[in-house]
PDB file of C-alpha atoms in Angstrom:
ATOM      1  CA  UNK A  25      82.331  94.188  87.428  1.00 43.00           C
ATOM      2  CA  UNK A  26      86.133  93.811  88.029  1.00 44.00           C
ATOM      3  CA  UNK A  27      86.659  95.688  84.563  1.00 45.00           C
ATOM      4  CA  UNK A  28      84.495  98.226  84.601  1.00 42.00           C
ATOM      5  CA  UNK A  29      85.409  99.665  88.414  1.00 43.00           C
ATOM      6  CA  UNK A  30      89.189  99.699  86.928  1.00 43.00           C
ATOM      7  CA  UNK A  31      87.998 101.370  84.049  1.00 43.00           C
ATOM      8  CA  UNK A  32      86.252 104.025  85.804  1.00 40.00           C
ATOM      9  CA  UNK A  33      88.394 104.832  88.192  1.00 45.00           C
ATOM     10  CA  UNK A  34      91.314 104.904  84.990  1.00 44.00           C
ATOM     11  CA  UNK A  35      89.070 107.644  83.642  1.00 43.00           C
ATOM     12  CA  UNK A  36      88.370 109.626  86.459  1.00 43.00           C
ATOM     13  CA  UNK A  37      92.063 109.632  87.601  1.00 44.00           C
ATOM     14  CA  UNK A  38      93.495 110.611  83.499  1.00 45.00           C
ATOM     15  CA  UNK A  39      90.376 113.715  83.745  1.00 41.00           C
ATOM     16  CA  UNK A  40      92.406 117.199  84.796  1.00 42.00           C
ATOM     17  CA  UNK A  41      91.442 120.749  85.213  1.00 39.00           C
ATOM     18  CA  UNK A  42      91.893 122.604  82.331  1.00 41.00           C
ATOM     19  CA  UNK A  43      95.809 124.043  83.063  1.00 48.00           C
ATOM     20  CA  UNK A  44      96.070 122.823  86.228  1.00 63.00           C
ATOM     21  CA  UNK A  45      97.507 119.029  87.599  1.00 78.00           C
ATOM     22  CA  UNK A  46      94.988 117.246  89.798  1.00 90.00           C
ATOM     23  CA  UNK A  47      96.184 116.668  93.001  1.00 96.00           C
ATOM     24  CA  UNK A  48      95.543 113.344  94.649  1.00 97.00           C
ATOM     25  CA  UNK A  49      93.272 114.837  97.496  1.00 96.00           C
ATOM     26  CA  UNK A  50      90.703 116.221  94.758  1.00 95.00           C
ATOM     27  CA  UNK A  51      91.538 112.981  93.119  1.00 96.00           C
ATOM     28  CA  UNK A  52      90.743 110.687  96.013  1.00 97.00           C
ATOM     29  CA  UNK A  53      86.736 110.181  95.608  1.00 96.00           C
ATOM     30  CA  UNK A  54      87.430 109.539  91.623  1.00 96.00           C
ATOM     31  CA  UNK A  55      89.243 106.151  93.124  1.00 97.00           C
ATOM     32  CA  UNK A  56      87.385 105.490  96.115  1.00 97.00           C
ATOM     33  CA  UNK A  57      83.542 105.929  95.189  1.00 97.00           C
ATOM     34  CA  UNK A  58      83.272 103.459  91.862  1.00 97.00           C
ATOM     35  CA  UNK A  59      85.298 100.712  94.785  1.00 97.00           C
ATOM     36  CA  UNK A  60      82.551 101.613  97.242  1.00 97.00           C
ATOM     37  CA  UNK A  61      79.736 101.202  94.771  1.00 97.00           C
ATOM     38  CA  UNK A  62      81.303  97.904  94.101  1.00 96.00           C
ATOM     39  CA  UNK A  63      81.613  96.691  97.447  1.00 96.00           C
ATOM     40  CA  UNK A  64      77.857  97.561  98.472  1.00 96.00           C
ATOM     41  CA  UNK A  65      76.753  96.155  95.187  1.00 95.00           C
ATOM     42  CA  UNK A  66      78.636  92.652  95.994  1.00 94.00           C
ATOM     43  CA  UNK A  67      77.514  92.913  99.984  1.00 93.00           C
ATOM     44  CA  UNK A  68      73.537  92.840  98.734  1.00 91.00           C
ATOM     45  CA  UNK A  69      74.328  90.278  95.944  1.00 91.00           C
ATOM     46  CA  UNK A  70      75.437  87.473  98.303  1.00 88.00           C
ATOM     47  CA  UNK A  71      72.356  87.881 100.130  1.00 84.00           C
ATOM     48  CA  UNK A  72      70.989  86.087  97.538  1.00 85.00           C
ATOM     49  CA  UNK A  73      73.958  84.490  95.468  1.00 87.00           C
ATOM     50  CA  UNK A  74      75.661  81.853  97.656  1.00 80.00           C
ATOM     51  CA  UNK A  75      77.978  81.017  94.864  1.00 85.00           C
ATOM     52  CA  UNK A  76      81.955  80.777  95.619  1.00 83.00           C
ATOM     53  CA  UNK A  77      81.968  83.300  93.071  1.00 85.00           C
ATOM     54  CA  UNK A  78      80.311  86.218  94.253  1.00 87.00           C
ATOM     55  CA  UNK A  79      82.006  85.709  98.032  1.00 85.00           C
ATOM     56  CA  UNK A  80      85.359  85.966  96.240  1.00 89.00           C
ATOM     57  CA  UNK A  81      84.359  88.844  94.505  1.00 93.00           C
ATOM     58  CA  UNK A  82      83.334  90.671  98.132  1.00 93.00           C
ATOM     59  CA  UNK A  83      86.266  89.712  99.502  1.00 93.00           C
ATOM     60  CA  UNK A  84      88.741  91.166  96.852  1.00 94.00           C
ATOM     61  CA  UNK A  85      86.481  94.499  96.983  1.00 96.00           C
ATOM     62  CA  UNK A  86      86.947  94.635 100.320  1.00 96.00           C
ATOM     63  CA  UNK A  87      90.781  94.318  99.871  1.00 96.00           C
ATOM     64  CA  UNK A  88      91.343  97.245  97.358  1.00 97.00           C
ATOM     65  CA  UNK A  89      89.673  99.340  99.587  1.00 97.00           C
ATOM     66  CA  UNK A  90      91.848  98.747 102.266  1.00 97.00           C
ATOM     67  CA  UNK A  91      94.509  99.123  99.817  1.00 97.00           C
ATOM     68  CA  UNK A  92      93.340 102.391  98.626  1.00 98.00           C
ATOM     69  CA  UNK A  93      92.952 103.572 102.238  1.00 98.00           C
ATOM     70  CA  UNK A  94      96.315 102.378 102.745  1.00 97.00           C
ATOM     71  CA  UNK A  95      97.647 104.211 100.043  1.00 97.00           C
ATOM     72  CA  UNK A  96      95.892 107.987 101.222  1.00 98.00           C
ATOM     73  CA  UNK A  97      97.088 107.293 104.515  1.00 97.00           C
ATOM     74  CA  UNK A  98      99.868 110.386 104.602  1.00 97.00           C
ATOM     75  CA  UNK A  99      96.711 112.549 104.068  1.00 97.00           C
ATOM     76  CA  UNK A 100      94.381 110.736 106.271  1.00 96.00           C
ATOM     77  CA  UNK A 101      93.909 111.045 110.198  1.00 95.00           C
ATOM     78  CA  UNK A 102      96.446 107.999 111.358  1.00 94.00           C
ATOM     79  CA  UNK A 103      93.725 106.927 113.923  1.00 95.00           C
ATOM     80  CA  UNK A 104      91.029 107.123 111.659  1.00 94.00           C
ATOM     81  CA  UNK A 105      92.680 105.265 108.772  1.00 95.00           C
ATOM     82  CA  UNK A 106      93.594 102.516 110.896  1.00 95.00           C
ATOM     83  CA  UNK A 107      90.116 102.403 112.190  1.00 95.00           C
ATOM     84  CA  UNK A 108      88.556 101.995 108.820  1.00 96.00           C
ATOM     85  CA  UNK A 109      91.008  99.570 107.490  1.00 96.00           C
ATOM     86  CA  UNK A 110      90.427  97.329 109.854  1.00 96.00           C
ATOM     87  CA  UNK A 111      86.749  97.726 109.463  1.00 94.00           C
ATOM     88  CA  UNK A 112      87.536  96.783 105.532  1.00 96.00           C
ATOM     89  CA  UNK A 113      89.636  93.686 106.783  1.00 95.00           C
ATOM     90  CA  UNK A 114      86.937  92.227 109.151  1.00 95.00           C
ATOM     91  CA  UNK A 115      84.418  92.281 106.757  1.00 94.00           C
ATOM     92  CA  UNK A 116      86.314  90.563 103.994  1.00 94.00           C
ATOM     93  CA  UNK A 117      87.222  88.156 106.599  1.00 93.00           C
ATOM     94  CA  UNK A 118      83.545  87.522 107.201  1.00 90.00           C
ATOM     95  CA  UNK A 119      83.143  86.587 103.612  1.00 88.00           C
ATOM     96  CA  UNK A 120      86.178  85.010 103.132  1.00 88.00           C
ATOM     97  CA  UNK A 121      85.124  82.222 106.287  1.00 89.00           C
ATOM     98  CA  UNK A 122      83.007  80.832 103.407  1.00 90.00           C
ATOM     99  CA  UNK A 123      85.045  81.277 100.719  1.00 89.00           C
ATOM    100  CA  UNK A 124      87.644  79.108 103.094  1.00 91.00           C
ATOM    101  CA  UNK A 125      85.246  76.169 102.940  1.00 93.00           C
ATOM    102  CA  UNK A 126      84.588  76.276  98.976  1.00 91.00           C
ATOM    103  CA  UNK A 127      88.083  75.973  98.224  1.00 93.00           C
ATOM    104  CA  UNK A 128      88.768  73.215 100.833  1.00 93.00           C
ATOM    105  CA  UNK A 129      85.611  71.842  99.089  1.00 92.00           C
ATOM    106  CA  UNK A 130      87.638  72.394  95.883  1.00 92.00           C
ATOM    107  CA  UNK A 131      90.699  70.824  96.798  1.00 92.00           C
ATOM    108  CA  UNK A 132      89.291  67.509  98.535  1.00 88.00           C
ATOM    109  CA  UNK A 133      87.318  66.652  95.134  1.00 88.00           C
ATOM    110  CA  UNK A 134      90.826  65.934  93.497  1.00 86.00           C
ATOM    111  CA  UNK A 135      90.404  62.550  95.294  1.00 78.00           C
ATOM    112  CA  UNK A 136      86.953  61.235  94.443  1.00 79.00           C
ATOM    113  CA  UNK A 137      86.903  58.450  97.343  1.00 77.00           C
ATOM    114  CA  UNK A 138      87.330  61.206  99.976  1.00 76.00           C
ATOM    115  CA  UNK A 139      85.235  63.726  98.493  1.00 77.00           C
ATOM    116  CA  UNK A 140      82.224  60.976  97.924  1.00 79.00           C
ATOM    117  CA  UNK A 141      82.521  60.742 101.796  1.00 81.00           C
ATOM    118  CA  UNK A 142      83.279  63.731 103.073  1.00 86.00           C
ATOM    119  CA  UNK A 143      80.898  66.267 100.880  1.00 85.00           C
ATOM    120  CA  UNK A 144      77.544  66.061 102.956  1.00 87.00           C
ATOM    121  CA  UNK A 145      79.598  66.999 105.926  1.00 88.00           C
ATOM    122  CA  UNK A 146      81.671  69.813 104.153  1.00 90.00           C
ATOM    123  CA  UNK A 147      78.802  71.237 102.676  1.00 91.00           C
ATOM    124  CA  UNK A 148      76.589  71.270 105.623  1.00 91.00           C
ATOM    125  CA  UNK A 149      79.982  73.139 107.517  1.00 91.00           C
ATOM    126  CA  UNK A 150      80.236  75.780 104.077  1.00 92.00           C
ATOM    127  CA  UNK A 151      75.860  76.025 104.759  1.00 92.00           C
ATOM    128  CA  UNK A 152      76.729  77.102 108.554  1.00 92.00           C
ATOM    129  CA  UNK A 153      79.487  79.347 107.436  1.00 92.00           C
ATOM    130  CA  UNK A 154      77.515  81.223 105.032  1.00 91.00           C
ATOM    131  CA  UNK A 155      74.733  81.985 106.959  1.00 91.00           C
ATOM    132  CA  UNK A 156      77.119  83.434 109.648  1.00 91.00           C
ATOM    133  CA  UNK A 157      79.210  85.154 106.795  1.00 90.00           C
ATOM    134  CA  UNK A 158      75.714  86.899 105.591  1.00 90.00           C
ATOM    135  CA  UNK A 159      73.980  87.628 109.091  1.00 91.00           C
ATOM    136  CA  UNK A 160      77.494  89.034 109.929  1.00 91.00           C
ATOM    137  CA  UNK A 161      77.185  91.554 106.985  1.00 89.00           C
ATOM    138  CA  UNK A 162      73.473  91.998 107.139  1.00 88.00           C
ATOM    139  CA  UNK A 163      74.564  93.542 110.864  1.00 90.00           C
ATOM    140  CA  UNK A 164      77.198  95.179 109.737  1.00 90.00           C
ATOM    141  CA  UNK A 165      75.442  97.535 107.675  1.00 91.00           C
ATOM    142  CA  UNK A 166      77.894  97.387 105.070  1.00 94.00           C
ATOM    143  CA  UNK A 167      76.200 100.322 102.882  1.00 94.00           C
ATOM    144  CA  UNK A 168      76.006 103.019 105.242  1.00 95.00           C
ATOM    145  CA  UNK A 169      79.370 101.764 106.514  1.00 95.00           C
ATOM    146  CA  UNK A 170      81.486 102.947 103.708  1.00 96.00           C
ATOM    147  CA  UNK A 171      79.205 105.311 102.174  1.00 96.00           C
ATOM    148  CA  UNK A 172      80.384 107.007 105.455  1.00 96.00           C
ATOM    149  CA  UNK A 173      83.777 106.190 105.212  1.00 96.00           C
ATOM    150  CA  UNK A 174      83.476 107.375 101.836  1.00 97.00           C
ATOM    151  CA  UNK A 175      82.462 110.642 103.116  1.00 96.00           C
ATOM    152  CA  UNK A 176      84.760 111.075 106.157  1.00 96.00           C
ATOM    153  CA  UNK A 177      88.041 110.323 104.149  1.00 96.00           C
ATOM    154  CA  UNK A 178      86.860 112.815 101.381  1.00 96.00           C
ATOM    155  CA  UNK A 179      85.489 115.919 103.900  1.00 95.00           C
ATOM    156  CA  UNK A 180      89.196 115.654 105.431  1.00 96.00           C
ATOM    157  CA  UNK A 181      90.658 115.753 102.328  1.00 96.00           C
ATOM    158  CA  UNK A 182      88.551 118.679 100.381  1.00 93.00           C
ATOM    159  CA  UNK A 183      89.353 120.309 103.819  1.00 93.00           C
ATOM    160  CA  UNK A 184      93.085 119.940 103.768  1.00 89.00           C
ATOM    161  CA  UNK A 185      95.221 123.528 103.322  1.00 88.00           C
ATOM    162  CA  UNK A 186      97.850 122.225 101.099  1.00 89.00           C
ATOM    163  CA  UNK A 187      97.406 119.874  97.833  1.00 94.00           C
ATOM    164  CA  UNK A 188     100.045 117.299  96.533  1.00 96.00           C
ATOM    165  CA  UNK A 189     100.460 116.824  92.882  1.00 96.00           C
ATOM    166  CA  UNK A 190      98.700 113.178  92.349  1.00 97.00           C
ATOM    167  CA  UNK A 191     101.717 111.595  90.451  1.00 96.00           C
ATOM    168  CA  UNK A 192     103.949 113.009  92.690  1.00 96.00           C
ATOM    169  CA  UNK A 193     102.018 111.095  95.136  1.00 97.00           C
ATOM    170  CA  UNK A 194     101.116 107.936  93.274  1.00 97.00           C
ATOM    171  CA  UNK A 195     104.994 107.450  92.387  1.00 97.00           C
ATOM    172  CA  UNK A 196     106.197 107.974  96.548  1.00 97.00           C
ATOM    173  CA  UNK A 197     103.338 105.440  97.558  1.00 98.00           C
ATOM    174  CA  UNK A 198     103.855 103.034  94.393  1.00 97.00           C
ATOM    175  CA  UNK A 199     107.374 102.861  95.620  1.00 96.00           C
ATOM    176  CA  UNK A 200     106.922 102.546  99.367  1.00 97.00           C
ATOM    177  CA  UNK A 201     104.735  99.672  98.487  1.00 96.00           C
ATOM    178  CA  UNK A 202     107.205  98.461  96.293  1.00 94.00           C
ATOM    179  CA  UNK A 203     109.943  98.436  98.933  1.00 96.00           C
ATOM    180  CA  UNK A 204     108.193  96.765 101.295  1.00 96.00           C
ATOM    181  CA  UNK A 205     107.233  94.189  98.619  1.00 95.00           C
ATOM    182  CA  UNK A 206     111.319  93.511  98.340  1.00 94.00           C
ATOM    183  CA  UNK A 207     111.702  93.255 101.949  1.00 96.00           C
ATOM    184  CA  UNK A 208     109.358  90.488 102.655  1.00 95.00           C
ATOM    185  CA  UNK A 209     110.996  88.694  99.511  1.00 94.00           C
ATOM    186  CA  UNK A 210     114.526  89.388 100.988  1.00 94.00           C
ATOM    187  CA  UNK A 211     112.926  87.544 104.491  1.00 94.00           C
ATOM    188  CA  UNK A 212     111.035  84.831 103.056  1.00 93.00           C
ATOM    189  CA  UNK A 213     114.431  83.651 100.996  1.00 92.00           C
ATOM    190  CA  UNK A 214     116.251  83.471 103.756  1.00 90.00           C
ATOM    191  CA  UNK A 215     113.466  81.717 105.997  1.00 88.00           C
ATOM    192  CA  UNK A 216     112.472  78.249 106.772  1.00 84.00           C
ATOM    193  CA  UNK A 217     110.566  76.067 104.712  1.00 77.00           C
ATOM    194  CA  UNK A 218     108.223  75.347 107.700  1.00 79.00           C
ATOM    195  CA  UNK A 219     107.758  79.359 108.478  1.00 88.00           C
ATOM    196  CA  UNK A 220     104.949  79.730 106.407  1.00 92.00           C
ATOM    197  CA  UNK A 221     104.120  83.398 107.613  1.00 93.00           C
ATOM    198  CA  UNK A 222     106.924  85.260 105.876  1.00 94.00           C
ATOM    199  CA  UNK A 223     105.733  83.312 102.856  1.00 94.00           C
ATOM    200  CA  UNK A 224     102.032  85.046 103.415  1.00 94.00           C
ATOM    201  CA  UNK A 225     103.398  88.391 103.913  1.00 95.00           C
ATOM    202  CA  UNK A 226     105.266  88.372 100.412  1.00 95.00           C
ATOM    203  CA  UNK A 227     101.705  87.189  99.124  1.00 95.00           C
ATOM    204  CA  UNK A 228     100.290  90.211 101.455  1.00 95.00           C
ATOM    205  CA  UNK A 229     102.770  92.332 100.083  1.00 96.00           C
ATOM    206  CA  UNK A 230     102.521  91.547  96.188  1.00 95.00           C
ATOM    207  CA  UNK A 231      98.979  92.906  96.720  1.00 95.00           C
ATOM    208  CA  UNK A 232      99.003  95.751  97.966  1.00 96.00           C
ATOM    209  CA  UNK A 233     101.408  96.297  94.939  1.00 96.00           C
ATOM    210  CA  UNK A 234      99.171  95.207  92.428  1.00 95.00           C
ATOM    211  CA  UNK A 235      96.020  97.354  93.544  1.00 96.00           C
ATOM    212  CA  UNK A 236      98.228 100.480  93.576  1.00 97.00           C
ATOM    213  CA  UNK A 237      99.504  99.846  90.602  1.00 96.00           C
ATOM    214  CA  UNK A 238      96.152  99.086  89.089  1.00 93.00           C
ATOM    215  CA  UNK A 239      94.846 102.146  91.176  1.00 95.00           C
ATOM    216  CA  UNK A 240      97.350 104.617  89.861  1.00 96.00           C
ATOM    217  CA  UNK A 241      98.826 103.464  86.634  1.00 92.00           C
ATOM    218  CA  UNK A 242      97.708 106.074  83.988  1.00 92.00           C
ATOM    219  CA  UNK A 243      99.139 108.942  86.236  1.00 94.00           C
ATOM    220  CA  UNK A 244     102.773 106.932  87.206  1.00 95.00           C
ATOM    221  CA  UNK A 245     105.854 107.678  85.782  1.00 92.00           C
ATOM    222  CA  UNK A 246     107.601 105.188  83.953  1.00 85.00           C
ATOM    223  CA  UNK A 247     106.743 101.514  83.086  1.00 85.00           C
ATOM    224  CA  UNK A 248     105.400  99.382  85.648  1.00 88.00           C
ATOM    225  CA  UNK A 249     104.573  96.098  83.190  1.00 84.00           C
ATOM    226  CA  UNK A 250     107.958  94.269  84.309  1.00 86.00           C
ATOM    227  CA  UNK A 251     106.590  94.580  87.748  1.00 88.00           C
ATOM    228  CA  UNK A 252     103.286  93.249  86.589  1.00 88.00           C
ATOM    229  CA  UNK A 253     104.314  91.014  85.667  1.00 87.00           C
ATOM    230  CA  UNK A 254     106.589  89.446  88.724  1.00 88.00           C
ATOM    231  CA  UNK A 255     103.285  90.514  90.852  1.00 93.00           C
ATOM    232  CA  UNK A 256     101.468  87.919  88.664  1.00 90.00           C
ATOM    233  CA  UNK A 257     104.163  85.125  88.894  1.00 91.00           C
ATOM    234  CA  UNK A 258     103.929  85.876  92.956  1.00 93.00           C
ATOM    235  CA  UNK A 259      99.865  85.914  93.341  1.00 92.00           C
ATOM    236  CA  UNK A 260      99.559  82.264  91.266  1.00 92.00           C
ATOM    237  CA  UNK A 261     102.372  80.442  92.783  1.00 93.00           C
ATOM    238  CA  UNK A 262     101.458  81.924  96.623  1.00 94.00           C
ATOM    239  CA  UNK A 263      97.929  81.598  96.081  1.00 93.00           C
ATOM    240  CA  UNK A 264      97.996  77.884  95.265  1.00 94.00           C
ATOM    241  CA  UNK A 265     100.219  77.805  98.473  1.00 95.00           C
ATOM    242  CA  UNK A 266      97.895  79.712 100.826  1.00 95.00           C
ATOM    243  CA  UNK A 267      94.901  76.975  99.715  1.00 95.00           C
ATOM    244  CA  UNK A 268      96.424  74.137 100.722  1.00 95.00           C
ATOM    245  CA  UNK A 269      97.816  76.076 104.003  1.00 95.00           C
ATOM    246  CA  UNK A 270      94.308  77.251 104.890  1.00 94.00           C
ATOM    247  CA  UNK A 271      92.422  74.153 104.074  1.00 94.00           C
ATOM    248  CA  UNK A 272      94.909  72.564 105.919  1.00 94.00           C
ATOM    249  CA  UNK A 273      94.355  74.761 109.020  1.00 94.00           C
ATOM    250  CA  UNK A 274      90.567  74.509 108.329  1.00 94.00           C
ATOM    251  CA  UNK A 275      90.565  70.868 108.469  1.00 92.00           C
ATOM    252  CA  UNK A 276      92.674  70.683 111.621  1.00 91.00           C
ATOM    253  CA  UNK A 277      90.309  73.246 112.993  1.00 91.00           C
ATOM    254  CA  UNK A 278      87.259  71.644 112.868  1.00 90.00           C
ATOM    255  CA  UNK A 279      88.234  67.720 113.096  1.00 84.00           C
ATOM    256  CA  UNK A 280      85.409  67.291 115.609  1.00 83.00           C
ATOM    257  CA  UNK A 281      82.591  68.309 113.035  1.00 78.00           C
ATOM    258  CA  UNK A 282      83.946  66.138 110.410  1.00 78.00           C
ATOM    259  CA  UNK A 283      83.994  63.083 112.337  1.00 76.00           C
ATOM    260  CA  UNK A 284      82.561  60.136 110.865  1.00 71.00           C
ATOM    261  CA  UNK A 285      82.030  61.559 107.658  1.00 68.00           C
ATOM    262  CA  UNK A 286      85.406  60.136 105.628  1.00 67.00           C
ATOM    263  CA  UNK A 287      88.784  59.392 106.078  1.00 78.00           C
ATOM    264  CA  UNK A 288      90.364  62.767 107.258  1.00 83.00           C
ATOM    265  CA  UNK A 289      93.223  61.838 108.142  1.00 85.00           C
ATOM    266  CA  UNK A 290      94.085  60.255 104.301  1.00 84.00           C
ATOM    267  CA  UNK A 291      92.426  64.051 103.396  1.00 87.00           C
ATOM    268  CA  UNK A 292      95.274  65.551 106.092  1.00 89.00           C
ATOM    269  CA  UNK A 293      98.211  63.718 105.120  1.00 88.00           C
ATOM    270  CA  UNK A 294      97.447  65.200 100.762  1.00 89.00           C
ATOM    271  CA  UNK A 295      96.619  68.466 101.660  1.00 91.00           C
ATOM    272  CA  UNK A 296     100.545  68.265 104.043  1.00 91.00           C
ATOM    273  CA  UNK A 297     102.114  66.557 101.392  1.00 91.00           C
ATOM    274  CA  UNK A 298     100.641  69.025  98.795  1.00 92.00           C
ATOM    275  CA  UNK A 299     101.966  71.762 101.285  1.00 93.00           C
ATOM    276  CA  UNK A 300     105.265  70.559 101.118  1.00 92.00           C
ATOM    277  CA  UNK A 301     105.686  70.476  97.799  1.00 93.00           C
ATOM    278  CA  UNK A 302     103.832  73.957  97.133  1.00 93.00           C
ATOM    279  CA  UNK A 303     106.532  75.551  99.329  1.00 93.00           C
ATOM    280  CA  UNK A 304     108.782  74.187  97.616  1.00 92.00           C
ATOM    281  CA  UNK A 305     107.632  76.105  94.343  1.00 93.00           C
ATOM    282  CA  UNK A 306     107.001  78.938  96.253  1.00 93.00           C
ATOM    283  CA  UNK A 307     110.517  79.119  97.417  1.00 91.00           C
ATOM    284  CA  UNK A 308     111.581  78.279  94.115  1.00 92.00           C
ATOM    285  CA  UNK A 309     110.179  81.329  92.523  1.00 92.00           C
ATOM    286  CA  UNK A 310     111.893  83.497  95.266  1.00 90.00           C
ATOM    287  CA  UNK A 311     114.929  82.477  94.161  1.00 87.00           C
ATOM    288  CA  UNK A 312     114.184  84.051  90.764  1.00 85.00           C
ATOM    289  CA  UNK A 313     112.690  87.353  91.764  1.00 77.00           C
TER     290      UNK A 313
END
């Protein structure tokens, strides 16, 4: 499903007037609808599918919309586009409290002793989450939610007096996103091992890239694959980090409900350990970028 929203919205953003450039505020709903569709498709699926899978997929949805919104926010009501990002953020986060239990889930069957004792108990927890995670976006009304974002954003922007040439505007937001990519690289390098957050904002960061990039790419100038390719290096090295880091936090967090069911502490002291050393690669690939 992935492929084929990227595909669409490739197509829509490479079809122009006859004569005329497309500018990005005509241009906006050719990005933003197929991404909608997607998310509301995903939202009704995990009402049914309770698979790791199709929570990750909501949650990444969820995430290139608030990219996208991100990216139109020059031509967007400030207030309004911080409004509905959020909105975007706090409903991936209500899939991704799940999601945060399958990969802990994951990551504790490396040792078979532990896992043997600790699965009933994790995936009772990962039951509990999920039905919170689905009455949360049953609630939520996710559909009518962004179909009316959908509409909002686009109203303004049909409305707006003056047009900006897309790539003109796909390059300047490419490149903002960019820059503050190579700040948060520039901070991480030069922070602490144990300061985990500037670590997640690089991660953070490298996003944001990415979905532009993927968002925008037939209409940018110049070649973007070097880039890419960096953004991939960043999202599987700080990925693998931000597991253990979570799981970590997740197990900490919820100590009480897990007690009596295995040796948690022997599950604590790998996931730190595996921490440790995950930073280590982490910072290691900084020092390359």
């Amino acid at each position: 499903m992935k492929r084929a929203s990227r595909k669409i919205d490739k197509q829509a953003a490479n079809s122009k007037p006859a004569g005329a450039e497309p500018s990005a505020e005509a241009a906006f709903a050719s990005y933003a609808a197929p991404l909608v569709d997607d998310a509301i498709e995903l939202a009704n699926a995990v009402r049914e599918d309770a698979s790791p899978e199709a929570l990750h997929k909501l949650r990444v949805s969820l995430r290139r919309l608030r990219s996208l919104w991100w990216a139109f926010e020059p031509l967007l009501d400030k207030g309004e586009n911080t409004r509905q990002r959020a909105l975007y953020k706090y409903l991936a986060n209500a899939a991704g409290k799940t999601r945060d239990w399958d990969i802990l889930i994951e990551l504790i069957a490396q040792d078979e002793r532990v896992a043997h004792e600790m699965a009933p108990t994790l995936e009772a927890a990962r039951g509990g989450a999920l039905a919170t995670s689905r009455e949360t976006l049953s609630n939520a009304d996710v559909k009518h939610l962004l179909q009316d974002a959908l509409t909002s954003a686009n109203k303004e922007l049909n409305t707006a007096r003056e047009r900006v040439p897309l790539q003109k505007f796909a390059d300047k937001r490419v490149s903002a996103s960019e820059r503050s990519l190579k700040k948060r690289i520039k901070r991480a390098s030069q922070a602490k091992r144990s300061n985990y957050t500037a670590f997640h904002d690089v991660r953070k960061a490298g996003k944001k890239v990415r979905y532009l990039l993927e968002f925008f790419e037939p209409v940018l100038s110049g070649s973007h694959k070097r880039t890419l390719k960096r953004l991939k290096q960043i999202q599987k090295r700080f990925g693998t980090l931000n597991d253990i880091v979570a799981s970590e936090m997740l197990l900490r967090d919820n100590t009480d409900l897990l007690a009596g069911s295995g040796d948690t502490d022997a599950a604590l002291e790998w996931l730190k350990k595996e921490r440790k050393r995950r930073m280590r690669a982490a910072a290691g690939l900084l020092r390359k970028l």
